[in-house]
């Protein structure tokens, strides 16, 4: 990324699901924005047509395990198997992985790293939290985002209310400030 370019990396975890993921895709398209979707394998299996829309619109796909496993509570063997199960749902291999809950053991990370980059985030929108309002979610996102930030939203039912409010406003706010939204 050239130094003069202002860019943000929007990421969406836990989809694909009908309506919510489609809302995200429409919003991104409206602002010519590209993002990265860390998909749950079981959701890809259930909603292949939604997954195909993500790919068709040129967004990046990442692996988020097949069953949204918490690495801290899972044996390395089961964790790795679950990641492979997610990979099997994807028509093209992905080099990106995000651990659900951000929780992964060192021993698990070591085994993933040869084939995938582990991508965390620096801006947590909190969209999934029932304790924050849509407006707080938006303001928090604006306050903590810098050029180069990786911003975490969710295309999930739990996050829907906050995300559907905060995402379009975030796109609008940063687009007006000259930012681009790039895929990882
Ligand atoms: Zn997740």
XYZ file of C-alpha atoms in Angstrom, residues 2-154:
153
model
C 1.549 3.343 -0.987
C 2.003 5.655 1.987
C -0.254 8.349 0.548
C -3.133 5.990 0.132
C -5.726 5.906 2.886
C -7.158 2.428 3.176
C -9.224 0.320 5.551
C -9.705 -3.426 5.635
C -13.252 -4.402 6.467
C -13.690 -7.980 7.635
C -16.897 -9.921 8.225
C -16.979 -13.028 10.390
C -19.422 -15.905 10.874
C -21.409 -15.915 7.610
C -22.488 -16.590 5.025
C -26.172 -16.418 5.891
C -29.173 -15.155 3.916
C -30.223 -11.522 4.283
C -27.465 -10.395 6.637
C -24.584 -11.310 4.312
C -26.632 -9.973 1.416
C -27.090 -6.697 3.260
C -23.305 -6.435 3.636
C -22.728 -7.210 -0.043
C -25.207 -4.547 -1.153
C -23.663 -1.955 1.162
C -20.137 -2.735 -0.044
C -21.205 -2.582 -3.657
C -22.839 0.792 -3.164
C -19.487 2.217 -2.029
C -17.317 0.218 -4.456
C -15.763 -1.329 -1.378
C -14.089 -4.721 -1.131
C -13.881 -6.719 2.067
C -12.802 -10.033 3.512
C -15.276 -12.660 4.709
C -14.122 -15.200 7.288
C -16.674 -17.908 6.632
C -17.885 -20.702 8.871
C -17.654 -23.893 6.816
C -21.015 -25.192 7.964
C -22.670 -21.961 6.803
C -20.990 -22.281 3.405
C -22.410 -25.811 3.216
C -25.902 -24.568 4.111
C -25.892 -21.442 1.954
C -23.724 -22.054 -1.109
C -25.583 -19.501 -3.214
C -24.827 -16.745 -0.703
C -21.203 -17.832 -0.610
C -21.047 -17.681 -4.404
C -22.323 -14.108 -4.347
C -19.441 -13.092 -2.070
C -16.904 -14.604 -4.442
C -18.619 -13.274 -7.552
C -18.386 -9.724 -6.196
C -14.630 -9.999 -5.824
C -14.272 -10.132 -2.052
C -11.621 -12.192 -0.296
C -12.552 -15.390 1.539
C -10.965 -16.626 4.749
C -11.388 -19.788 6.838
C -13.129 -19.455 10.249
C -13.334 -23.216 11.031
C -16.285 -25.464 10.168
C -18.121 -25.204 13.520
C -16.796 -21.951 15.005
C -14.598 -23.747 17.513
C -12.884 -22.115 20.453
C -9.228 -23.143 20.100
C -8.562 -22.935 23.841
C -11.192 -25.601 24.483
C -10.361 -27.866 21.560
C -7.615 -30.418 21.081
C -5.111 -29.579 18.358
C -6.218 -32.605 16.366
C -9.902 -31.634 16.414
C -9.082 -28.001 15.693
C -6.957 -28.772 12.659
C -9.524 -31.253 11.350
C -12.257 -28.637 11.684
C -10.209 -26.120 9.702
C -9.682 -28.677 6.951
C -13.417 -29.413 6.946
C -14.034 -25.713 6.313
C -11.433 -25.729 3.522
C -13.296 -28.584 1.862
C -16.359 -26.362 1.470
C -14.398 -23.692 -0.363
C -14.058 -23.983 -4.123
C -10.654 -22.279 -3.981
C -8.024 -22.656 -1.277
C -7.649 -19.681 1.055
C -4.409 -18.585 2.673
C -6.221 -16.682 5.423
C -7.469 -17.958 8.758
C -9.139 -16.180 11.649
C -9.599 -18.089 14.906
C -13.144 -17.829 16.301
C -13.163 -15.612 19.437
C -9.536 -14.799 18.609
C -8.659 -17.839 20.722
C -5.996 -20.159 19.472
C -3.251 -22.127 21.204
C 0.383 -21.649 20.222
C 0.567 -25.296 19.258
C -2.422 -24.876 16.925
C -1.034 -21.698 15.383
C 2.280 -23.404 14.671
C 0.544 -26.115 12.698
C -1.600 -23.705 10.688
C 1.096 -21.183 9.862
C 2.852 -23.057 7.076
C -0.303 -22.919 4.956
C -2.298 -19.950 6.259
C -1.769 -16.494 7.617
C -3.575 -15.887 10.923
C -5.484 -12.617 10.709
C -6.686 -10.865 13.849
C -8.043 -7.278 13.914
C -7.323 -3.956 15.548
C -10.807 -2.441 15.550
C -13.542 -4.391 17.297
C -16.860 -2.771 16.380
C -18.657 -4.696 19.114
C -21.565 -5.169 16.716
C -22.395 -8.536 18.315
C -22.775 -7.090 21.808
C -26.319 -6.631 23.157
C -24.850 -4.056 25.556
C -23.944 -1.437 23.012
C -26.278 0.635 20.885
C -26.033 0.936 17.092
C -24.835 4.506 17.458
C -22.115 3.591 19.973
C -21.006 0.829 17.632
C -20.598 3.336 14.798
C -18.848 5.980 16.925
C -16.428 3.433 18.379
C -15.552 2.251 14.884
C -14.810 5.778 13.696
C -12.839 6.623 16.825
C -10.455 3.676 16.638
C -9.953 3.261 12.883
C -6.711 4.459 11.302
C -5.376 3.989 7.809
C -4.408 0.323 7.560
C -6.847 -0.790 10.269
C -8.452 -4.206 10.096
C -12.032 -3.706 11.244
C -14.124 -6.575 12.575
C -17.824 -6.748 11.778
C -20.057 -9.838 11.796
